[in-house]
């Protein structure tokens, strides 16, 4: 599944790139005046092959799972909140539901491994996809968070969910009390960064909570440091699977597979905040060309996120101090992505509109 | 008309503010997790009085006019582009048309004083509002850009257009070759700033063009410096009218009136980039409480814009390197403003959704 990801920056795409750039340059606006919308139109144009860009529908999955680490006291919220929020998603009351309704996103909730069983009333909900790997991960403070087989299975499940979908754009969210800890561990590992710089307040631990979170995560890392996490003789995929199994979460592993599936099926994938970016780091480690299919929708308030974005040579489209997760930032960015497609598809050209272009020989008129 | 602008930050609003904050704090998300959307919901809530926030429809006006200064060689584009772009707006081919269709904005084009007559075929277009003060301003290098009476009339016209509209949110764009020069002059004047720091490339002058633009504008300012522009004995309104008449443009003066009209009729007004912010500076000088009704939608690439925003203690919601004008940045921000209303109106509360809130006594669970 990793071999099926084709890079967009290859020589084969040079002609397409030149064609797209010429079409954009002829739109009735000063060169580059639409700023960050222009590279989005270029990216969509390189992913797709048609004369006009397709930016709807947008399919969206929220991956939910629990974390053994949550029992060690790394979060401001009790573990029970994960299943409660899954019910909130299915009842339509969470922020992501509001934004999904506003923008017409096709939203599904994936139980990737929530600890508590969902009440009977929800178990056949049409928007619920049940693929639990277990009832939450084990604590990475005490051993592997999951087995290698579970990590592989989670990645494969995420891949399959997305690769068979027909939307041109896909987005992912997550829910899992404790998952900013798993994301910090994975980010430190995959960016070869100082773990302390990757740890933030998550859903909002206070100063004492942050000190405890840091102490616990440093212990987790020292426990796993000497095993195969950084094994240079392993393949990139074996190493990534081992990192996910040691430190990850089911929802993160599944989302990593989902990013791979998006790239393999030539879809633009919207990357939300810190947790989603940690999954994107894993996907890019497994298949570097995945990077070409990712759009980083916002810069989160979590400190580790800036570090991960830098590692991926990316910057967030929005910078609004969001730190909610659920894919809320990715959902908020959807209209901007659709604006990029719309200006490309619908704006008049200088010649068609009878508008004088800049006289470049004098520079100023 | 200026006296009818009521400040939102008064004691009378303290109870409403506390009620809004409590409702937001009970939404199923960690405190403050929706970042910049939260102050937007608060602002809408203070402007409006209902239990739910109204964020549609959005009425939108593009003010177009020509500038005598354009004949002095301050722009990268010929003056004829203003009327050509007005036709492009009326034919639906400009960027603002694309975004207006995408977001359902009620878009009107106002001829505030375009130099060339519109072809017959456009003169009865249903989306055109004809309020020309003249066929373009005079060159401020040679004298007043317009008469005091024209400046007053332009402000009054903008005010009337907006104050009688029933939309809860309004946005404004502009078109006028040369208007980044008028905006730079007004910004320097109203922020008491170094004119050089207010001058940028506009639609894209090259290095030589920028040097020429700076030399011309410094001459304009020295010509007007000794008259009533900074007259401390004039009222704020007289001074603002004089500044508009000396240095402004018809579209900028009309937009200043439109901001006043929005505030007087308790509407949220979306401020676009550099030119729109120069009009907002004028409106806030005339009636300081206008500031409470403004939402600054983006940080433009023009250097003077950062300076104007700082003067107004504002920051742009989006930071995407936009420098198109037409109100394009304001239009792109509309879905985010509507998301702020939607989360306030539709998100479940902790108690209604059965979600455990953070245990603030321990800080971390």
XYZ file of C-alpha atoms in Angstrom:
730
model
C 0.000 0.000 0.000
C 2.974 2.268 0.543
C 4.347 1.740 -2.961
C 1.123 3.055 -4.448
C 1.829 6.644 -3.286
C 3.120 8.615 -6.308
C 5.087 11.832 -5.711
C 3.603 14.962 -7.302
C 6.908 16.776 -7.644
C 8.297 14.411 -10.253
C 9.432 15.409 -13.766
C 6.239 13.874 -15.144
C 4.294 16.722 -13.535
C 6.384 19.613 -14.830
C 4.165 20.272 -17.825
C 0.992 20.149 -15.729
C 2.582 22.544 -13.241
C 3.457 25.029 -15.986
C -0.073 24.818 -17.424
C -1.658 25.438 -14.022
C 0.676 28.360 -13.295
C -0.143 29.966 -16.665
C -3.901 29.631 -16.093
C -3.578 31.210 -12.630
C -1.363 34.040 -13.926
C -4.083 34.965 -16.440
C -6.790 35.425 -13.780
C -7.991 39.038 -13.372
C -5.852 39.923 -10.382
C -2.333 41.173 -9.720
C 0.239 38.367 -9.687
C -0.030 36.306 -6.514
C -2.711 38.570 -5.012
C -4.701 35.658 -3.584
C -1.728 34.644 -1.432
C -2.012 31.239 0.221
C -4.963 30.198 -1.954
C -2.651 29.931 -4.943
C -0.453 27.035 -3.726
C -3.639 25.221 -2.664
C -5.030 25.515 -6.193
C -1.671 24.296 -7.550
C -1.649 21.322 -5.157
C -5.214 20.331 -6.069
C -4.348 20.745 -9.731
C -1.334 18.438 -9.438
C -3.341 15.826 -7.526
C -6.198 15.925 -10.016
C -6.070 15.686 -13.795
C -9.143 17.575 -15.034
C -9.490 21.052 -16.524
C -11.448 22.207 -13.508
C -10.663 21.443 -9.879
C -12.996 19.326 -7.794
C -13.322 20.268 -4.118
C -16.499 18.601 -2.978
C -17.799 16.521 -1.422
C -15.449 16.352 1.546
C -15.468 13.073 3.464
C -14.487 13.290 7.098
C -13.721 10.653 9.728
C -13.209 11.110 13.461
C -11.058 8.337 14.900
C -11.696 7.718 18.607
C -9.759 5.517 21.017
C -8.582 5.397 24.608
C -5.085 5.499 26.017
C -3.582 3.477 28.836
C -1.459 6.519 29.598
C -4.602 8.430 30.621
C -4.698 6.284 33.782
C -1.264 7.626 34.752
C -2.622 11.184 35.120
C -1.519 12.994 31.973
C -4.836 14.698 31.135
C -7.103 17.360 32.592
C -10.143 15.201 31.794
C -11.158 11.711 32.952
C -10.871 8.832 30.471
C -14.667 8.450 30.454
C -14.852 11.611 28.357
C -13.713 9.711 25.250
C -16.864 7.580 25.019
C -19.013 10.493 26.177
C -17.669 12.597 23.316
C -18.245 9.730 20.853
C -21.901 9.841 21.919
C -21.856 13.635 21.594
C -20.520 13.244 18.024
C -23.272 10.736 17.199
C -25.913 13.048 18.685
C -24.548 15.954 16.638
C -23.653 18.252 19.562
C -19.888 18.655 19.283
C -18.001 21.463 17.542
C -17.061 19.181 14.633
C -20.753 18.359 14.067
C -21.610 22.052 13.903
C -18.876 22.759 11.349
C -19.664 19.566 9.392
C -23.304 20.640 9.036
C -22.236 24.164 8.078
C -19.940 22.915 5.306
C -21.776 19.766 4.204
C -19.009 17.369 5.282
C -19.809 13.654 5.100
C -18.937 12.815 8.705
C -18.344 9.347 10.149
C -17.187 8.413 13.653
C -14.775 5.491 13.889
C -14.470 3.520 17.109
C -10.812 2.565 16.814
C -10.655 1.303 20.399
C -12.664 3.139 23.033
C -12.358 1.722 26.566
C -16.015 1.780 27.591
C -18.716 0.054 25.578
C -21.130 2.381 23.766
C -24.697 2.181 25.066
C -26.946 -0.121 23.026
C -28.837 2.850 21.576
C -25.736 4.001 19.710
C -24.343 0.685 18.533
C -26.227 0.672 15.228
C -25.941 4.400 14.560
C -25.570 4.935 10.793
C -22.615 7.293 11.273
C -20.659 4.890 13.509
C -17.949 2.649 12.071
C -16.829 -0.043 14.521
C -13.215 -1.148 14.134
C -11.928 -1.406 17.718
C -8.450 -2.890 18.055
C -9.008 -3.317 21.806
C -10.683 -1.429 24.641
C -7.968 1.209 24.680
C -4.198 0.852 24.516
C -2.022 -0.370 27.392
C 0.034 2.170 29.293
C 3.291 2.893 27.484
C 4.747 3.644 30.901
C 4.561 -0.091 31.635
C 5.279 -1.630 28.228
C 4.160 -1.528 24.614
C 0.980 0.506 24.057
C -0.200 -2.127 21.573
C 1.121 -5.171 19.737
C 2.889 -4.847 16.389
C -0.012 -6.729 14.851
C -2.514 -4.237 16.281
C -0.464 -1.323 14.926
C -0.338 -2.903 11.456
C -4.046 -3.682 11.589
C -4.956 -0.122 12.624
C -2.909 1.374 9.760
C -4.463 -1.056 7.272
C -7.975 -0.245 8.496
C -7.464 3.510 8.125
C -5.998 2.962 4.661
C -8.950 0.835 3.526
C -11.559 3.272 4.844
C -10.160 6.126 2.770
C -8.821 4.438 -0.335
C -12.286 3.199 -1.329
C -13.982 6.549 -0.743
C -14.710 8.681 -3.816
C -14.491 12.226 -2.390
C -11.705 14.422 -3.857
C -10.926 15.861 -0.424
C -10.787 14.055 2.906
C -10.298 15.258 6.459
C -9.662 13.516 9.740
C -10.278 14.278 13.370
C -9.530 12.419 16.572
C -10.824 11.969 20.078
C -8.930 10.229 22.838
C -8.261 11.476 26.333
C -4.476 11.308 26.724
C -3.663 11.487 23.043
C -1.654 14.714 23.201
C 0.787 12.600 25.264
C 1.015 9.908 22.592
C 1.398 12.627 19.959
C 4.213 14.285 21.935
C 6.079 10.972 22.252
C 5.703 10.176 18.545
C 6.629 13.725 17.492
C 9.822 13.650 19.590
C 10.683 10.267 18.101
C 9.916 11.078 14.456
C 11.418 14.586 14.467
C 14.389 13.517 16.602
C 13.432 16.384 18.922
C 13.664 17.150 22.616
C 10.586 15.536 24.210
C 10.163 18.451 26.612
C 9.609 20.788 23.680
C 6.866 18.546 22.354
C 4.756 18.510 25.522
C 1.964 21.036 26.025
C -1.148 21.496 28.096
C -3.368 19.347 25.861
C -6.978 19.920 26.877
C -5.721 22.243 29.609
C -3.636 20.819 32.473
C -2.498 23.457 34.951
C 1.158 24.057 35.895
C 1.268 21.089 38.311
C -0.470 18.901 35.748
C 2.028 19.947 33.087
C 4.992 19.097 35.356
C 3.487 15.683 36.091
C 2.753 15.074 32.400
C 6.368 15.921 31.530
C 7.773 13.645 34.262
C 5.582 10.741 33.162
C 6.383 11.136 29.459
C 10.128 11.392 30.122
C 9.809 8.093 32.006
C 7.903 6.552 29.121
C 10.566 7.623 26.661
C 13.462 6.379 28.778
C 11.716 3.021 29.105
C 11.383 2.693 25.324
C 14.559 4.428 24.319
C 16.790 1.395 24.163
C 14.580 -0.860 22.113
C 13.864 -0.847 18.418
C 12.304 2.631 18.281
C 15.310 4.101 16.534
C 16.620 0.904 14.970
C 18.585 2.048 11.927
C 18.664 -1.405 10.368
C 14.880 -1.748 10.252
C 12.978 -0.585 7.194
C 11.151 2.730 7.549
C 7.866 0.874 7.696
C 9.020 -1.622 10.358
C 10.407 1.257 12.409
C 7.183 3.272 12.097
C 5.063 0.287 13.103
C 7.303 -0.252 16.101
C 7.034 3.404 17.114
C 3.253 3.316 16.823
C 3.082 0.090 18.844
C 5.405 1.396 21.548
C 4.039 4.907 22.009
C 0.982 5.446 19.856
C -2.741 5.206 20.042
C -5.199 3.273 17.919
C -6.753 6.471 16.548
C -3.332 7.857 15.623
C -2.275 4.636 13.897
C -5.558 4.470 12.015
C -5.225 8.103 10.958
C -1.663 7.438 9.725
C -3.160 4.714 7.524
C -5.887 7.107 6.430
C -3.284 9.647 5.243
C -1.545 6.874 3.283
C -4.897 5.860 1.795
C -5.650 9.439 0.758
C -2.290 9.772 -0.978
C -2.542 6.360 -2.641
C -5.962 7.260 -4.075
C -4.922 10.813 -5.065
C -7.046 12.804 -2.650
C -6.142 16.030 -0.903
C -5.926 15.220 2.829
C -6.652 17.967 5.358
C -4.372 17.737 8.390
C -5.834 19.128 11.619
C -3.662 20.024 14.624
C -1.006 18.416 16.811
C -2.418 14.862 17.095
C -3.293 14.670 13.393
C 0.145 15.978 12.461
C 1.797 13.264 14.571
C -0.140 10.734 12.464
C 0.959 12.583 9.326
C 4.582 12.315 10.505
C 4.153 8.536 10.731
C 2.549 8.342 7.269
C 5.351 10.437 5.745
C 7.969 8.260 7.436
C 6.336 5.191 5.878
C 5.899 6.757 2.405
C 7.565 10.179 2.019
C 5.516 11.102 -1.074
C 2.435 11.218 1.169
C 3.600 14.730 2.069
C 2.567 15.984 -1.384
C -1.094 15.176 -0.666
C -1.297 16.895 2.723
C -2.673 20.345 3.440
C -1.870 21.610 6.926
C -4.989 23.493 7.873
C -3.930 25.291 11.026
C -1.212 26.059 13.507
C -2.352 24.712 16.862
C -1.580 26.276 20.218
C 0.313 23.083 21.288
C 4.088 23.769 21.279
C 4.977 20.438 19.659
C 2.901 21.289 16.627
C 5.177 24.075 15.377
C 8.091 21.668 15.653
C 6.291 18.935 13.689
C 5.221 21.397 10.972
C 8.797 22.626 10.633
C 9.992 19.028 10.268
C 7.490 18.581 7.429
C 8.447 21.971 5.910
C 4.865 23.078 6.344
C 2.983 25.951 7.890
C -0.622 26.053 9.032
C -3.138 27.837 6.803
C -5.041 29.247 9.794
C -3.452 30.559 12.952
C -6.361 31.049 15.314
C -5.141 29.527 18.582
C -7.310 26.428 18.106
C -6.619 23.493 20.428
C -9.779 21.425 20.326
C -8.980 18.469 18.126
C -11.943 16.544 16.642
C -10.667 17.771 13.271
C -12.267 21.125 14.022
C -9.446 23.161 12.455
C -9.493 21.019 9.315
C -13.253 21.519 9.059
C -12.947 25.294 9.483
C -10.430 25.390 6.621
C -12.708 23.594 4.151
C -14.297 26.773 2.698
C -10.822 28.228 2.051
C -9.782 25.095 0.169
C -13.000 25.277 -1.815
C -12.308 28.978 -2.507
C -8.974 27.955 -4.036
C -10.755 25.580 -6.396
C -13.496 28.124 -7.095
C -11.185 30.987 -8.087
C -9.332 28.592 -10.402
C -12.558 27.324 -11.969
C -14.614 30.497 -12.137
C -12.508 33.655 -12.297
C -12.332 35.466 -15.620
C -9.036 35.816 -17.469
C -7.619 39.226 -18.427
C -8.462 38.658 -22.080
C -11.960 37.204 -21.565
C -12.960 40.054 -19.233
C -11.352 42.812 -21.310
C -9.216 43.948 -18.396
C -5.804 45.515 -19.074
C -2.963 43.569 -17.499
C 0.001 45.213 -15.825
C 2.432 46.733 -18.276
C 5.496 44.844 -17.175
C 7.844 46.777 -19.486
C 7.419 49.974 -17.488
C 6.602 48.395 -14.134
C 4.237 51.165 -13.186
C 1.620 53.029 -15.128
C -25.227 60.178 12.504
C -22.068 59.937 14.556
C -23.892 60.287 17.875
C -25.977 57.209 17.099
C -22.991 54.850 17.514
C -23.270 53.207 20.940
C -20.166 51.678 22.552
C -20.427 47.952 23.385
C -17.916 48.060 26.196
C -20.076 50.170 28.513
C -21.261 49.138 31.976
C -24.716 48.489 30.514
C -23.266 45.488 28.709
C -21.500 43.852 31.643
C -24.377 41.506 32.453
C -24.797 40.470 28.823
C -21.046 39.854 28.603
C -21.108 37.613 31.690
C -24.094 35.664 30.336
C -22.408 35.096 26.981
C -19.151 34.006 28.646
C -21.002 31.519 30.856
C -22.861 30.004 27.890
C -19.594 29.621 25.962
C -17.785 28.101 28.972
C -20.473 25.388 29.189
C -19.970 24.208 25.592
C -18.502 20.684 25.299
C -14.901 21.716 24.750
C -11.888 22.616 26.896
C -11.901 26.272 27.958
C -10.996 28.531 25.069
C -10.321 25.624 22.707
C -11.955 27.338 19.721
C -9.410 30.167 19.941
C -10.195 33.213 17.817
C -13.787 32.097 17.182
C -14.646 32.862 20.806
C -14.105 36.646 20.755
C -16.070 36.755 17.482
C -19.028 35.033 19.159
C -18.710 37.461 22.097
C -18.641 40.460 19.755
C -21.691 39.261 17.822
C -23.437 38.572 21.114
C -22.762 42.085 22.386
C -23.928 43.652 19.120
C -27.094 41.560 19.039
C -29.635 40.986 21.777
C -31.186 37.581 21.050
C -30.569 34.186 22.639
C -29.074 32.899 19.437
C -26.649 34.713 17.180
C -27.615 35.737 13.685
C -24.875 35.596 11.047
C -26.711 35.612 7.758
C -27.447 37.027 5.323
C -24.280 39.001 4.717
C -24.687 42.137 2.615
C -21.636 43.252 0.706
C -20.817 46.409 -1.236
C -17.834 47.110 -3.485
C -17.117 50.826 -3.705
C -15.331 51.829 -6.907
C -13.808 55.172 -7.832
C -10.856 56.662 -9.662
C -7.946 58.687 -8.341
C -6.308 61.738 -9.797
C -3.063 60.471 -8.278
C -3.131 57.506 -10.661
C -2.189 59.914 -13.467
C 1.013 60.779 -11.612
C 2.348 57.212 -11.993
C 1.787 55.589 -8.612
C 0.284 52.283 -9.811
C 1.374 49.237 -11.757
C -1.910 49.289 -13.686
C -3.477 51.906 -15.960
C -6.443 53.908 -14.618
C -8.741 52.283 -17.207
C -8.614 49.107 -15.131
C -11.018 50.583 -12.571
C -13.982 50.699 -14.944
C -12.904 47.428 -16.571
C -12.985 45.756 -13.168
C -16.413 47.290 -12.410
C -17.652 45.569 -15.566
C -15.887 42.375 -14.494
C -17.727 42.589 -11.125
C -21.052 43.090 -12.903
C -20.338 40.144 -15.211
C -19.446 37.971 -12.204
C -15.868 37.163 -13.198
C -13.780 38.708 -10.422
C -12.465 36.958 -7.320
C -15.037 38.702 -5.122
C -17.852 37.375 -7.328
C -16.544 33.837 -6.975
C -16.393 34.077 -3.181
C -19.748 35.899 -3.000
C -21.430 33.074 -4.915
C -19.670 30.475 -2.749
C -20.887 32.078 0.483
C -24.221 33.512 -0.637
C -23.222 37.145 -0.098
C -25.673 39.800 -1.307
C -23.245 41.719 -3.493
C -23.727 45.213 -4.895
C -21.270 47.360 -6.841
C -21.287 51.066 -6.055
C -19.995 53.560 -8.595
C -18.676 56.162 -6.165
C -16.872 58.076 -8.900
C -15.295 56.102 -11.716
C -13.522 58.206 -14.358
C -14.789 56.506 -17.508
C -18.483 56.086 -18.232
C -19.817 52.542 -18.021
C -21.010 51.182 -21.360
C -24.756 51.463 -21.878
C -25.241 47.714 -21.445
C -24.193 47.944 -17.800
C -25.907 51.147 -16.748
C -29.143 49.473 -15.658
C -27.516 46.366 -14.166
C -29.537 45.301 -11.081
C -26.372 44.973 -8.965
C -25.075 48.447 -9.797
C -25.691 51.406 -7.488
C -24.846 54.728 -9.069
C -23.666 57.417 -6.649
C -20.736 59.081 -8.413
C -19.369 62.169 -6.684
C -17.404 63.050 -9.822
C -15.485 61.252 -12.555
C -12.615 60.476 -10.228
C -10.835 62.672 -7.699
C -8.373 65.411 -8.571
C -4.685 64.788 -8.025
C -3.740 65.467 -4.398
C -0.287 66.341 -5.722
C -1.844 69.488 -7.190
C -4.484 70.391 -4.609
C -7.421 68.934 -2.723
C -8.484 65.492 -3.993
C -12.125 66.512 -3.584
C -14.177 69.316 -2.049
C -15.245 69.227 1.598
C -18.829 68.965 0.372
C -17.976 65.928 -1.779
C -16.256 64.281 1.197
C -19.296 64.881 3.428
C -21.632 63.662 0.709
C -19.617 60.470 0.141
C -19.624 59.661 3.866
C -23.369 60.308 4.100
C -24.080 58.115 1.070
C -22.113 55.185 2.503
C -23.895 55.635 5.819
C -27.345 55.629 4.206
C -26.654 52.562 2.076
C -25.797 50.456 5.108
C -27.977 51.863 7.860
C -31.169 50.915 6.010
C -30.007 47.377 5.194
C -31.353 44.565 7.376
C -28.468 42.058 7.270
C -26.790 41.338 10.637
C -23.350 41.287 9.009
C -21.995 43.586 6.325
C -18.765 43.620 4.371
C -17.125 46.118 2.065
C -14.660 45.963 -0.766
C -13.079 48.574 -2.999
C -11.701 49.067 -6.463
C -9.742 52.092 -7.561
C -6.397 52.165 -9.367
C -4.165 54.328 -7.177
C -6.075 53.789 -3.948
C -3.217 52.180 -2.030
C -1.592 55.621 -2.352
C -4.620 57.405 -0.876
C -4.754 54.761 1.869
C -1.062 55.263 2.667
C -1.539 59.040 2.952
C -4.602 58.691 5.192
C -2.969 55.998 7.329
C 0.127 58.133 7.920
C -2.118 61.056 8.813
C -4.536 59.195 11.107
C -1.903 57.061 12.870
C 0.597 59.929 13.043
C 3.057 57.572 11.391
C 6.025 57.872 9.055
C 4.567 57.982 5.532
C 7.429 55.878 4.168
C 6.389 52.989 6.411
C 2.836 53.173 5.046
C 3.773 52.814 1.375
C 3.897 49.397 -0.265
C 3.790 47.860 -3.720
C 0.000 48.002 -4.051
C -1.014 45.907 -7.033
C 2.662 45.236 -7.651
C 4.949 48.108 -8.627
C 8.576 47.056 -9.076
C 11.513 48.638 -7.217
C 11.660 51.671 -9.522
C 7.886 52.048 -9.303
C 8.035 51.891 -5.524
C 10.711 54.596 -5.380
C 8.631 56.818 -7.661
C 5.476 56.144 -5.616
C 7.307 57.111 -2.426
C 8.722 60.311 -3.956
C 5.284 61.362 -5.252
C 3.493 60.644 -1.980
C 6.106 62.492 0.076
C 5.500 65.480 -2.210
C 1.741 65.150 -1.725
C 2.121 65.094 2.021
C 4.479 68.064 2.158
C 2.002 70.040 0.020
C -0.845 69.329 2.450
C 1.142 69.317 5.650
C 0.683 72.943 6.577
C -3.049 73.218 6.113
C -5.883 72.020 8.273
C -5.007 68.309 8.103
C -3.749 68.204 11.659
C -5.734 71.179 12.949
C -6.063 70.551 16.709
C -8.823 73.136 17.115
C -11.153 71.450 14.620
C -13.621 68.831 15.814
C -12.697 65.230 15.073
C -15.350 65.148 12.378
C -14.240 68.362 10.693
C -10.644 67.135 10.780
C -11.594 63.754 9.280
C -13.624 65.368 6.517
C -10.685 67.626 5.733
C -8.270 64.686 5.621
C -10.596 62.755 3.302
C -11.011 65.777 1.056
C -7.280 66.475 0.931
C -5.921 62.974 0.465
C -8.727 60.467 0.088
C -10.775 58.813 -2.565
C -14.514 58.708 -3.104
C -14.639 54.935 -2.445
C -12.659 55.352 0.798
C -14.886 58.194 2.030
C -18.014 56.218 1.168
C -16.663 53.149 2.939
C -15.874 55.243 6.032
C -19.547 56.258 6.040
C -20.542 52.637 5.538
C -18.591 51.607 8.666
C -20.365 54.361 10.602
C -23.702 53.159 9.239
C -22.978 49.577 10.274
C -22.114 50.642 13.811
C -25.108 52.986 14.089
C -27.453 50.170 13.058
C -25.731 47.533 15.221
C -24.265 45.333 12.510
C -20.964 43.503 12.570
C -18.790 45.086 9.857
C -16.108 43.003 8.160
C -12.973 45.024 7.447
C -10.920 43.840 4.479
C -7.274 44.857 3.978
C -5.200 48.026 3.792
C -7.605 50.319 1.878
C -10.638 49.231 3.919
C -8.695 49.698 7.139
C -7.791 53.245 6.130
C -11.540 53.900 5.803
C -12.065 52.241 9.191
C -9.440 54.582 10.682
C -11.462 57.548 9.402
C -14.735 56.124 10.784
C -13.141 55.481 14.195
C -11.698 58.999 14.243
C -15.202 60.373 13.616
C -16.936 58.094 16.150
C -14.521 56.011 18.269
C -17.219 53.511 19.332
C -17.363 52.334 15.709
C -14.316 50.209 16.590
C -16.538 47.873 18.669
C -18.489 46.834 15.555
C -15.468 46.044 13.374
C -13.990 42.643 12.703
C -10.593 42.778 11.009
C -10.706 39.817 8.669
C -7.125 39.545 7.509
C -3.610 40.845 7.695
C -2.687 42.108 4.256
C 0.768 41.962 2.713
C 0.882 45.813 2.489
C 3.298 47.185 5.133
C 0.997 50.036 6.170
C -1.728 47.595 7.148
C 0.133 46.174 10.157
C 0.676 49.723 11.360
C -3.012 50.648 10.984
C -4.128 47.455 12.761
C -1.766 48.182 15.630
C -3.195 51.704 15.907
C -6.675 50.171 16.191
C -5.426 47.508 18.647
C -6.535 44.855 16.205
C -5.068 41.843 14.483
C -6.240 40.162 11.308
C -8.183 36.904 11.611
C -6.538 35.424 8.529
C -2.892 35.823 7.599
C -2.683 34.457 4.091
C -0.609 37.032 2.224
C -3.689 38.417 0.445
C -3.275 41.720 -1.401
C -6.132 41.807 -3.877
C -8.667 44.183 -2.400
C -12.260 43.955 -3.733
C -13.163 42.850 -0.194
C -11.820 39.408 -1.071
C -10.287 38.817 2.374
C -13.479 39.877 4.123
C -15.458 37.492 1.917
C -13.075 34.605 2.642
C -13.542 35.173 6.382
C -17.355 34.971 6.242
C -17.562 31.198 6.919
C -15.353 31.624 10.009
C -17.626 34.343 11.359
C -20.611 32.112 10.690
C -18.800 29.238 12.452
C -18.520 31.450 15.533
C -22.274 32.000 15.527
C -22.934 28.326 14.774
C -20.858 26.918 17.634
C -22.604 29.342 19.993
C -26.057 28.407 18.706
C -25.686 24.683 18.157
C -23.017 23.094 20.359
C -24.207 20.947 23.256
C -23.452 21.938 26.843
C -21.562 19.606 29.209
C -24.722 18.838 31.154
C -27.050 18.387 28.161
C -24.612 16.019 26.439
C -23.692 14.070 29.581
C -19.999 14.876 29.157
C -17.778 15.153 32.266
C -16.176 18.557 32.606
C -12.601 19.111 33.712
C -12.138 18.607 37.438
C -10.698 21.986 38.224
C -9.959 21.074 41.878
C -7.228 18.622 40.894
C -6.243 20.239 37.592
C -5.505 16.915 35.961
C -7.252 13.560 36.134
